[in-house]
Coordinates of C-alpha atoms in Angstrom, one line a residue:
X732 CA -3.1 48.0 4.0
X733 CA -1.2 45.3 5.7
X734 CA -4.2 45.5 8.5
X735 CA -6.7 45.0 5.6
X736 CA -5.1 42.1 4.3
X737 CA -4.7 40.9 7.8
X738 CA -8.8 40.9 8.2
X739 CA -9.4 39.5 4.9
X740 CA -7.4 36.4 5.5
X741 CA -8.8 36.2 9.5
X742 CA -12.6 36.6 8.0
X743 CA -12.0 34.2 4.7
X744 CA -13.3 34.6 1.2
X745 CA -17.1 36.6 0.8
X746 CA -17.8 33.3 -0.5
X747 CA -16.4 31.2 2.7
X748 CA -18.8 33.7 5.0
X749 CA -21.9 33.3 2.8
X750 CA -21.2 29.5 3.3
X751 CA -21.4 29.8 6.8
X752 CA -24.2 30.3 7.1
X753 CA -25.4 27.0 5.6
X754 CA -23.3 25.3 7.7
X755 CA -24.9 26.7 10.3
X756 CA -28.4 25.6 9.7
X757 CA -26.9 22.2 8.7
X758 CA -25.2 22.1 12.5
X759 CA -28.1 23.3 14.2
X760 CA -31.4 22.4 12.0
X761 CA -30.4 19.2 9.7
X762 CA -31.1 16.3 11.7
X763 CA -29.2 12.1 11.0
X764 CA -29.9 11.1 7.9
X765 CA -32.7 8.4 9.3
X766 CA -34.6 11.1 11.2
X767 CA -34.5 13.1 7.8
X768 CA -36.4 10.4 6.3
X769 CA -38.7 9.4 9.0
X770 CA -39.8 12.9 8.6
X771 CA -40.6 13.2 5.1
X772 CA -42.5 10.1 5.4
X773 CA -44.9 11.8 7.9
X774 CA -45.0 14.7 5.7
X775 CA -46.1 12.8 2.6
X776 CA -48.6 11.1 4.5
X777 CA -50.4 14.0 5.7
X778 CA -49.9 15.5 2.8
X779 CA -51.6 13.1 0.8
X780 CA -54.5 13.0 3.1
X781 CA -55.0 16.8 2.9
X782 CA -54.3 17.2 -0.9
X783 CA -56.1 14.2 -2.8
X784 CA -58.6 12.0 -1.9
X785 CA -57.1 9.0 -0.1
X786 CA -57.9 7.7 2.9
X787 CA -55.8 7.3 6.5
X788 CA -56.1 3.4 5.5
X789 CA -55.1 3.6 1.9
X790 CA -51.6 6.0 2.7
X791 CA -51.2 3.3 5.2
X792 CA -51.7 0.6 2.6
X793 CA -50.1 2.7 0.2
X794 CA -46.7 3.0 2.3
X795 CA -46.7 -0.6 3.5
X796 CA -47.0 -2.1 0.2
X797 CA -43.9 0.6 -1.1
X798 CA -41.9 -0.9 2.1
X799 CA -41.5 -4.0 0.4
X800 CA -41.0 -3.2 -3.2
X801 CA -37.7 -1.7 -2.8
X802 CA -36.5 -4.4 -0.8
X803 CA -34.6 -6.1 -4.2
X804 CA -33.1 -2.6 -5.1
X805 CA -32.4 -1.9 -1.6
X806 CA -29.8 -5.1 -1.7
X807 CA -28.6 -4.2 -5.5
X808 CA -27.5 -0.6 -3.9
X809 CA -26.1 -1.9 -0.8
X810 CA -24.2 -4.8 -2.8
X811 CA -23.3 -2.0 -4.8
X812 CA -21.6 0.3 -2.4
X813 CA -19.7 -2.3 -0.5
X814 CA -18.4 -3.9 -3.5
X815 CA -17.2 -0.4 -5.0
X816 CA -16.0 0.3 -1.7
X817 CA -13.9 -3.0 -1.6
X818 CA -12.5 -2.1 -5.2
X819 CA -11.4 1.5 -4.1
X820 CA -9.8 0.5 -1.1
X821 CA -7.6 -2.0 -2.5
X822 CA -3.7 -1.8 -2.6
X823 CA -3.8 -1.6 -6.2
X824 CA -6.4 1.4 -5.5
X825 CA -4.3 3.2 -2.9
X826 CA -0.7 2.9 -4.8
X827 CA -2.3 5.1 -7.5
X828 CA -3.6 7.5 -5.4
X829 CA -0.7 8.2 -3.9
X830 CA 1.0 8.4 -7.1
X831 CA -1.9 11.0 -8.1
X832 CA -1.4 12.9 -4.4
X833 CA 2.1 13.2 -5.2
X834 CA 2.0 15.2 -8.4
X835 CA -0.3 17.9 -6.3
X836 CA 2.0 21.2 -4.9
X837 CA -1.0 23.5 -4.2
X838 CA -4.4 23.6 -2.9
X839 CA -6.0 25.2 -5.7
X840 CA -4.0 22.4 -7.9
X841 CA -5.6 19.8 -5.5
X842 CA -8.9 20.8 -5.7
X843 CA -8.6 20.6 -9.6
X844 CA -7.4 17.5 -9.5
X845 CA -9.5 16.1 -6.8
X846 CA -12.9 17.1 -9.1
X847 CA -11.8 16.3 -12.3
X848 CA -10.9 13.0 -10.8
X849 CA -14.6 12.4 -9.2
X850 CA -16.1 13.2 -12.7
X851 CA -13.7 10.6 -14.2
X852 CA -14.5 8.0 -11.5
X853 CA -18.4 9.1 -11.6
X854 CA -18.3 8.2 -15.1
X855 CA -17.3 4.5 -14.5
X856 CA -19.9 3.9 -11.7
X857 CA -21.3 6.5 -9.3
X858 CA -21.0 4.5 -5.9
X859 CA -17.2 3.9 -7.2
X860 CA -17.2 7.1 -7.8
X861 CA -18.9 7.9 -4.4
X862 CA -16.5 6.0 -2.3
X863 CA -12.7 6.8 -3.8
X864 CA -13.5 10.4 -4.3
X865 CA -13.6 10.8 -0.2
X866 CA -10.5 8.5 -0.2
X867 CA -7.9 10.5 -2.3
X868 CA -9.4 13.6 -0.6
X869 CA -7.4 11.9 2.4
X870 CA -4.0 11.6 0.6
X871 CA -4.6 15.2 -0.9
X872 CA -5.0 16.9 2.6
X873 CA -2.6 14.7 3.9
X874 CA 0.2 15.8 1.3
X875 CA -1.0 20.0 1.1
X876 CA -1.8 21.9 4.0
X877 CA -4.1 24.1 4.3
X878 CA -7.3 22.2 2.1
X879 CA -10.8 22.1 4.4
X880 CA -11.2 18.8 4.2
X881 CA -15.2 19.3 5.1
X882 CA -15.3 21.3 1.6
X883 CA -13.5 18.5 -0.2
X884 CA -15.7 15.9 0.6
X885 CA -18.9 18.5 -0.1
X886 CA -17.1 19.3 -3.2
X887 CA -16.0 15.9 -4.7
X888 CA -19.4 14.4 -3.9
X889 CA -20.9 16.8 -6.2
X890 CA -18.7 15.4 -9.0
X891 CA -20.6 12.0 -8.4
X892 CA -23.8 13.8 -8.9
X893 CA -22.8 16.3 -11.5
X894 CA -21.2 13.3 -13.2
X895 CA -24.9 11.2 -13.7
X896 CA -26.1 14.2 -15.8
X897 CA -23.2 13.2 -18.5
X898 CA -22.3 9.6 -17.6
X899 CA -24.1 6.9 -19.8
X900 CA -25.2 4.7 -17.4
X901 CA -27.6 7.0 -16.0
X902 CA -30.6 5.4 -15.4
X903 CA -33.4 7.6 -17.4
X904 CA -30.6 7.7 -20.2
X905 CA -30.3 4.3 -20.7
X906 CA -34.2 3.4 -20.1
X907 CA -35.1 5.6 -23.4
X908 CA -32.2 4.0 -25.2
X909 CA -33.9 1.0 -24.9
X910 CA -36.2 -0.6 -27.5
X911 CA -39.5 -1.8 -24.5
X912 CA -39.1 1.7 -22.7
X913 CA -43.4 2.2 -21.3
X914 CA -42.8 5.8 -23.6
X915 CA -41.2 3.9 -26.9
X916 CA -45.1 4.5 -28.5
X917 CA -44.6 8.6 -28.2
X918 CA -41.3 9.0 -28.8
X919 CA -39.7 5.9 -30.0
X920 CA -36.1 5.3 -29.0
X921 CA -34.0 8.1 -27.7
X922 CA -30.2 6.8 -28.4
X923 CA -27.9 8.5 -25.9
X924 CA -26.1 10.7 -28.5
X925 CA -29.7 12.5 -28.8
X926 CA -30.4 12.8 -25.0
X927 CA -27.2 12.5 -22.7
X928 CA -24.3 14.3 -25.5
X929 CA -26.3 16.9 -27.2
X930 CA -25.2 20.4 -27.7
X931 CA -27.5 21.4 -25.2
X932 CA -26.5 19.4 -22.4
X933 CA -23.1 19.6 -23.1
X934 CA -22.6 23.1 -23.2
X935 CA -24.4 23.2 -19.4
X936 CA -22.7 20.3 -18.1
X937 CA -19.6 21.7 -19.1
X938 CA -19.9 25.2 -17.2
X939 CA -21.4 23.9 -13.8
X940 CA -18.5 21.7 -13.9
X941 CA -16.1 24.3 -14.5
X942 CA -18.3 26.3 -12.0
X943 CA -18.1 24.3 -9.1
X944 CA -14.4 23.7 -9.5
X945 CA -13.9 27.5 -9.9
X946 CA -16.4 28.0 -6.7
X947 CA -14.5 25.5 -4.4
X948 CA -11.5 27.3 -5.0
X949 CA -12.7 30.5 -4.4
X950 CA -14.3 29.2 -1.1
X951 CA -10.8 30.4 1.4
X952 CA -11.5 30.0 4.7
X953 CA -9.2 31.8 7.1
X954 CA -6.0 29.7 8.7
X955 CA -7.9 29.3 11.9
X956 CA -11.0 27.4 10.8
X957 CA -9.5 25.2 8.2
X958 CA -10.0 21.0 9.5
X959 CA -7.7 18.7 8.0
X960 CA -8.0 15.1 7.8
X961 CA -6.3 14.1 11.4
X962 CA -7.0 9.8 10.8
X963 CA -4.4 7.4 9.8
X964 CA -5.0 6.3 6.4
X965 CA -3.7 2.8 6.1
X966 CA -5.7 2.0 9.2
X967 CA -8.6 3.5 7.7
X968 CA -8.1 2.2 4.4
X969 CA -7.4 -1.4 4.6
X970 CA -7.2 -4.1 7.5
X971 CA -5.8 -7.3 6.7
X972 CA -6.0 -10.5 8.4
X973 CA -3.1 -12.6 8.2
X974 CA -3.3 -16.2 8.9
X975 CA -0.8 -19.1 9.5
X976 CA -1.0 -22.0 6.4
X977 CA -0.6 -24.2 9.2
X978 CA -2.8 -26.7 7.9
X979 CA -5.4 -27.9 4.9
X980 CA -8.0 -25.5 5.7
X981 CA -6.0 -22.5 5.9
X982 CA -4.0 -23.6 2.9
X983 CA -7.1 -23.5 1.1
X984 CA -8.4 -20.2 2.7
X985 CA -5.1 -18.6 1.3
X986 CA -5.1 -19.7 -2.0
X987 CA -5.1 -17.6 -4.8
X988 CA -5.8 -19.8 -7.4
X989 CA -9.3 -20.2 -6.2
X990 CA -9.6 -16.4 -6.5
X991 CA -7.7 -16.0 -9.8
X992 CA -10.1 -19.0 -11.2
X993 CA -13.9 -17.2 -10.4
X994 CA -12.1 -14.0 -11.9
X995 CA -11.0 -15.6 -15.0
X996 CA -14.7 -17.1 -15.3
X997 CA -15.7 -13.0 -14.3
X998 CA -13.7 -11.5 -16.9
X999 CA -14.9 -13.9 -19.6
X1000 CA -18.5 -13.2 -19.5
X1001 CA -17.7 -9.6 -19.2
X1002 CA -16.3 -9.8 -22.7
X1003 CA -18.9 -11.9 -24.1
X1004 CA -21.6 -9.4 -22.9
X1005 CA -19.6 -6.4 -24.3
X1006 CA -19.2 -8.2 -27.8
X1007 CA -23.0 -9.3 -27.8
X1008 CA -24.4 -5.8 -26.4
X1009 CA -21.5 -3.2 -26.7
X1010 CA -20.4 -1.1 -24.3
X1011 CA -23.2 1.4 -23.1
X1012 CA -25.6 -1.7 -23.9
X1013 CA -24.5 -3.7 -21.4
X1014 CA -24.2 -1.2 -18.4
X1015 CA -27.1 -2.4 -16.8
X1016 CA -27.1 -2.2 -12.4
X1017 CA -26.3 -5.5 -11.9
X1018 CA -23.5 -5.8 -14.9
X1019 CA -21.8 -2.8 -13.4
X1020 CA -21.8 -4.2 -9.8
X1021 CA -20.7 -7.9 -11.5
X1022 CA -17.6 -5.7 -13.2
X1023 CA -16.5 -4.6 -9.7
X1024 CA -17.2 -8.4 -7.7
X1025 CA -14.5 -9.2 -10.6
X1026 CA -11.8 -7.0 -10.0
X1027 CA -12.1 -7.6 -6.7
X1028 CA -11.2 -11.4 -7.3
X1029 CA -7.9 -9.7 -9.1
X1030 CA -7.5 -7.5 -6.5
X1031 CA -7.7 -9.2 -3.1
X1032 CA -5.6 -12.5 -3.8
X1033 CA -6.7 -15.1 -1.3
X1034 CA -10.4 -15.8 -0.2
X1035 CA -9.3 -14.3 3.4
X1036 CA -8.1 -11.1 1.9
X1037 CA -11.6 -11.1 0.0
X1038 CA -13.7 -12.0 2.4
X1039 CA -12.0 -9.7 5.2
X1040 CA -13.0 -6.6 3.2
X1041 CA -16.1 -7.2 2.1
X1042 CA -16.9 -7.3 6.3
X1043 CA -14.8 -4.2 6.9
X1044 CA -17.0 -2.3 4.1
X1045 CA -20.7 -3.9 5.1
X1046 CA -21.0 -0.9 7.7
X1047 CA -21.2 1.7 4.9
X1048 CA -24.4 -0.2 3.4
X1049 CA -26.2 0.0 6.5
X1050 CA -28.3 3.4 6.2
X1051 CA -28.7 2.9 2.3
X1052 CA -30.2 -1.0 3.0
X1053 CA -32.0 0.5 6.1
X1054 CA -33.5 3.7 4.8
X1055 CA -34.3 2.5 1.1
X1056 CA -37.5 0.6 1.8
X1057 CA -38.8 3.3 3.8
X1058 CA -37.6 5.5 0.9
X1059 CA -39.9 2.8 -1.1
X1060 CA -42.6 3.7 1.5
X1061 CA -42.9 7.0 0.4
X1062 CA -42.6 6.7 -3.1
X1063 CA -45.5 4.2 -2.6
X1064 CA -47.8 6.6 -1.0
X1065 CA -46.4 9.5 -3.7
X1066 CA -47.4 7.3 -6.4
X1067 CA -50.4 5.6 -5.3
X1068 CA -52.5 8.8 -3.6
X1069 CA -51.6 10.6 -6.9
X1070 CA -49.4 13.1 -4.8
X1071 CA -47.0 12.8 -7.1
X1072 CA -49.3 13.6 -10.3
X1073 CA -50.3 16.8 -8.9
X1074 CA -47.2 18.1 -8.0
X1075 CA -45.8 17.6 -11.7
X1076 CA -49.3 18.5 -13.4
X1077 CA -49.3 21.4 -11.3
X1078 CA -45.9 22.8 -12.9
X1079 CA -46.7 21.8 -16.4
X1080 CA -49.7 23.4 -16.7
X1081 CA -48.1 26.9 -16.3
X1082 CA -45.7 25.6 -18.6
X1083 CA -44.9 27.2 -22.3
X1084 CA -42.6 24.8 -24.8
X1085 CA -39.8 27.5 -23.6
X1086 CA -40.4 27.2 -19.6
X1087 CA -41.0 23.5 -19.5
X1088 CA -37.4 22.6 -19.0
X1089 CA -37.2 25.0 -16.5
X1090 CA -40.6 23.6 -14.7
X1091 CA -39.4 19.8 -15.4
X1092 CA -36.3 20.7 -13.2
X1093 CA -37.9 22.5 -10.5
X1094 CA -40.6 19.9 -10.4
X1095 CA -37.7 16.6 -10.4
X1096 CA -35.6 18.8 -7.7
X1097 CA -38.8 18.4 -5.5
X1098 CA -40.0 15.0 -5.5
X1099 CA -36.6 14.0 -5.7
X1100 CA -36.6 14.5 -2.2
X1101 CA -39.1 12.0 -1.5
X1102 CA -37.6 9.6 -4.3
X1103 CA -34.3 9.2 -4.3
X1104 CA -34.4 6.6 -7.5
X1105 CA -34.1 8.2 -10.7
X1106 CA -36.1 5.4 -12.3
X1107 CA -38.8 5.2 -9.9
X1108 CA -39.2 9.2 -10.1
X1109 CA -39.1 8.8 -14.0
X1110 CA -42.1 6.4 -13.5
X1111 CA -43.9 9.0 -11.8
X1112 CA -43.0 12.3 -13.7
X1113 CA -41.9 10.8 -17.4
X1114 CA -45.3 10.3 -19.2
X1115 CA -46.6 14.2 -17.5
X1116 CA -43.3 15.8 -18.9
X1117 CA -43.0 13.8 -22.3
X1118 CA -47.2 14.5 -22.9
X1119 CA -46.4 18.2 -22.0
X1120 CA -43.9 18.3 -24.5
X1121 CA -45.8 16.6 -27.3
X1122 CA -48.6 19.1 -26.3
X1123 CA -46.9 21.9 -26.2
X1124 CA -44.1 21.5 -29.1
X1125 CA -41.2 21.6 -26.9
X1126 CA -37.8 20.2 -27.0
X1127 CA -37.8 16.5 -25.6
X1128 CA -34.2 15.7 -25.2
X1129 CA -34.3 19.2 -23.1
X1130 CA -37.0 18.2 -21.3
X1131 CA -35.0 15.2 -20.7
X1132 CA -32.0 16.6 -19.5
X1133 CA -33.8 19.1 -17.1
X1134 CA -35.6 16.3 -15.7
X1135 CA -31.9 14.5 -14.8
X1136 CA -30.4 17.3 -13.7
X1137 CA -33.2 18.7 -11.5
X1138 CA -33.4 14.3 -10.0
X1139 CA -29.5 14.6 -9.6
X1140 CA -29.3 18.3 -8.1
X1141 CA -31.2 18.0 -4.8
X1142 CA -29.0 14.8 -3.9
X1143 CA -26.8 17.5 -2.2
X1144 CA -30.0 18.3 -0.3
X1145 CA -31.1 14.5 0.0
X1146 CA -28.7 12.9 2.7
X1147 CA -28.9 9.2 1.8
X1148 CA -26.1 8.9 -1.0
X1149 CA -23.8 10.5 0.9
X1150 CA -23.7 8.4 3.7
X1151 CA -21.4 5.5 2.6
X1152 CA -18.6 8.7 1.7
X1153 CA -19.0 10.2 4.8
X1154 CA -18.5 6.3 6.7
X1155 CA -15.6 6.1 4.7
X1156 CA -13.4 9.3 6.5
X1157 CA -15.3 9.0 9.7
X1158 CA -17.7 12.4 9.3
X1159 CA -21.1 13.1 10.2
X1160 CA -23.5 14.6 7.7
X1161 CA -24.2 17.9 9.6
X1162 CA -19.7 18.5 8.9
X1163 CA -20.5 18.7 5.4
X1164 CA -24.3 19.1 4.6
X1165 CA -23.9 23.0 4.7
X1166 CA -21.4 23.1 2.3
X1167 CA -23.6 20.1 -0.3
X1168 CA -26.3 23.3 -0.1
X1169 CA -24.0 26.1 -1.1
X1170 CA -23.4 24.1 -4.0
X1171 CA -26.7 23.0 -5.3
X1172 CA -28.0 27.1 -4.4
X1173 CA -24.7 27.9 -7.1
X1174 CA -26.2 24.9 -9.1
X1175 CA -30.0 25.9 -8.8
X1176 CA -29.0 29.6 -10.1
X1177 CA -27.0 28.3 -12.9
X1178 CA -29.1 25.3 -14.3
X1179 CA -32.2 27.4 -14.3
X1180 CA -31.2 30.3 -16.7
X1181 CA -29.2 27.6 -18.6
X1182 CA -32.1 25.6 -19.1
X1183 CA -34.1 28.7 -20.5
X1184 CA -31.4 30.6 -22.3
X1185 CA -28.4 28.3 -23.9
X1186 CA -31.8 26.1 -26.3
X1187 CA -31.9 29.6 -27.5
X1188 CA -29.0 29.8 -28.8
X1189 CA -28.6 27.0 -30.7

């Protein structure tokens, strides 16, 4: 009995072993994140040549001319993840965690606490979310031994994705929310209590949350192959540059009022903007990333401290600014050859008003892989799924939702949002990238039969 035991603990969970075995692909087949993307840009292209009627030139044309339209977007989510970065590394940032760490006295209680505080922060802004997730993960692992530290990172990245699928500021959500959305003439406005908190969505949301907490628990590798966090985290947390007020300059480089001023002027338009739009209203990309450039004015008092780590951070933008216009590229070519067309036609025409969820989400899970912008794949797929639905009487919100989840899901697969976590503890994508795939294989099994059987019962 004792030797069992003794076996079971050496080998790990059945659930650590079959995750293994992703890991192992992702350490011997996965390449960086760049090459990743270099790749499906050649696929695309030949692709498109082979499977519609463009031209080498045009797929040239086609990719060039998507280059250059991301390039505004490509600074908005680099602006974006520094700036959240910034906000999550600050003392004020760090004190609570460490408060949070310290109520933790087991792993399993850890892991709870680690994912229910992703979907918390995912809520409030996904490359917050993104970045401080990765962060307490530290202090957990620091403060409880025996967490896989790989598995927390996997794990509480998937709460930033999970969280888009309920969070309102999810960018298909709020498009049909609006009043000039390019669908508003076949199926008017969708408020977000219709789409993003019905039953439906809800009641799914709810157990692949539960799910994956449950799963990562239930992941136990063995003593031997558990990796802790090793780095020191104040080092890796926050550097700050002290300098002498030893004259005018310095003074003035040191002053807080400066700082508290441009916040004050911050905070006041936030409030204006809330009282003349409301809350989900105003969420827009740029009023999110404005509500994080003014906590930061709060939270870092001098224009040194400020300025110091907004260069510290900068790093963890560099494969988002550098792979997004290529990302751009390919949409570009998907678009424009009608690639993109195909693929969704293809699923919707062996779709019935009770499959079509199911076919939306397997359809977003793939060219989400080759669009890594929810809006810019809604451009492509919306006006297929929301005809399908009209034609074949089927549940819009659902289609909806399957859509988001399917766009969200294969971000686990999809390397690029990751990167600025993975920056943030010092980890390459191949330490984690097997476990992202367990998850969205657990995800893939239990969105699919949820899309087809929980509409049923309600």
């Amino acid at each position: 009995m004792n030797s069992k035991n003794n076996q079971i603990n050496y080998d790990g969970s059945i659930l650590w072993r079959f995750s293994k075995k992703f890991q192992f692909a992702a350490e011997n087949i996965i390449p960086d994140p760049l090459v990743f993307c270099l790749i499906l840009t050649l696929i695309l292209f030949i692709s498109g040549i082979i499977f519609t009627d463009t031209s080498i030139t045009n797929m040239l044309k086609y990719w060039y001319d998507g280059i250059w339209s991301q390039i505004a977007f490509a600074f908005q989510m680099s602006f974006m993840v520094v700036t959240c970065s910034v906000t999550a590394k600050s003392k004020f940032i760090k004190k609570i965690l460490k408060k949070l760490s310290g109520l933790v006295k087991t792993p399993g209680m850890a892991i709870i606490i680690l994912m229910i505080f992703g979907y918390v922060s995912s809520f409030l802004n996904w490359a917050f979310g993104t970045i401080i997730t990765p962060i307490f993960a530290m202090y957990l692992t620091k403060r409880i031994k025996g967490l896989h530290f790989p598995m927390l990172v996997a794990s509480g990245y998937s709460t930033m994705i999970l969280g888009q699928c309920m969070g309102p500021s999810a960018s298909v959500y709020a498009l049909l929310a609006s009043k000039d959305h390019f669908l508003v003439d076949k199926i008017g406005v969708l408020t977000q209590n219709i789409t993003t908190y019905n039953p439906m969505n809800v009641i799914l949301w709810s157990i692949l949350a539960i799910g994956t907490i449950i799963l990562t628990i239930l992941i136990k590798p063995p003593v031997n192959e558990i990796i802790e966090f090793s780095g020191d985290i104040e080092n890796d947390i926050e550097i700050e540059e002290k300098i002498e007020k030893n004259n005018f300059a310095n003074f003035m480089n040191e002053n807080s009022t400066i700082m508290y001023l441009i916040g004050l002027g911050g905070l006041i338009n936030i409030i204006f903007t809330f009282i003349e739009k409301g809350i989900l209203g105003s969420l827009s990309l740029n009023f999110v990333i404005f509500i994080f450039l003014t906590l930061n004015f709060f939270l870092y008092r001098t224009p040194n401290q400020f300025i110091t780590a907004y260069r510290n951070n900068l790093s963890l933008a560099t494969d988002v600014m550098i792979q997004f216009p290529f990302y751009g590229g390919i949409s570009g070519m998907m678009t424009n050859s009608g690639l993109g067309v195909l693929l969704v036609g293809y699923f919707t025409n062996i779709s019935t008003a009770t499959t079509l969820p199911l076919w939306s989400y397997i359809s977003a899970s793939i060219l989400n892989l080759f669009i890594p912008s929810q809006g810019g794949q809604w451009i492509v797929q919306g006006n297929i799924l929301i005809d399908a639905a009209i034609q074949l009487k089927a549940n819009i919100p659902d289609v909806v939702n399957a859509f988001v989840y399917g766009d969200e899901a294969t971000n686990l697969l999809q390397p690029l949002y990751v990167i600025p976590a993975l920056s943030v503890v010092g980890m390459k994508l191949k330490d984690v990238w097997g476990y992202m795939a367990f998850i969205w294989i657990f995800w893939l099994i239990i969105t699919s039969i949820g899309l087809v059987l929980i509409p049923s019962f309600l």
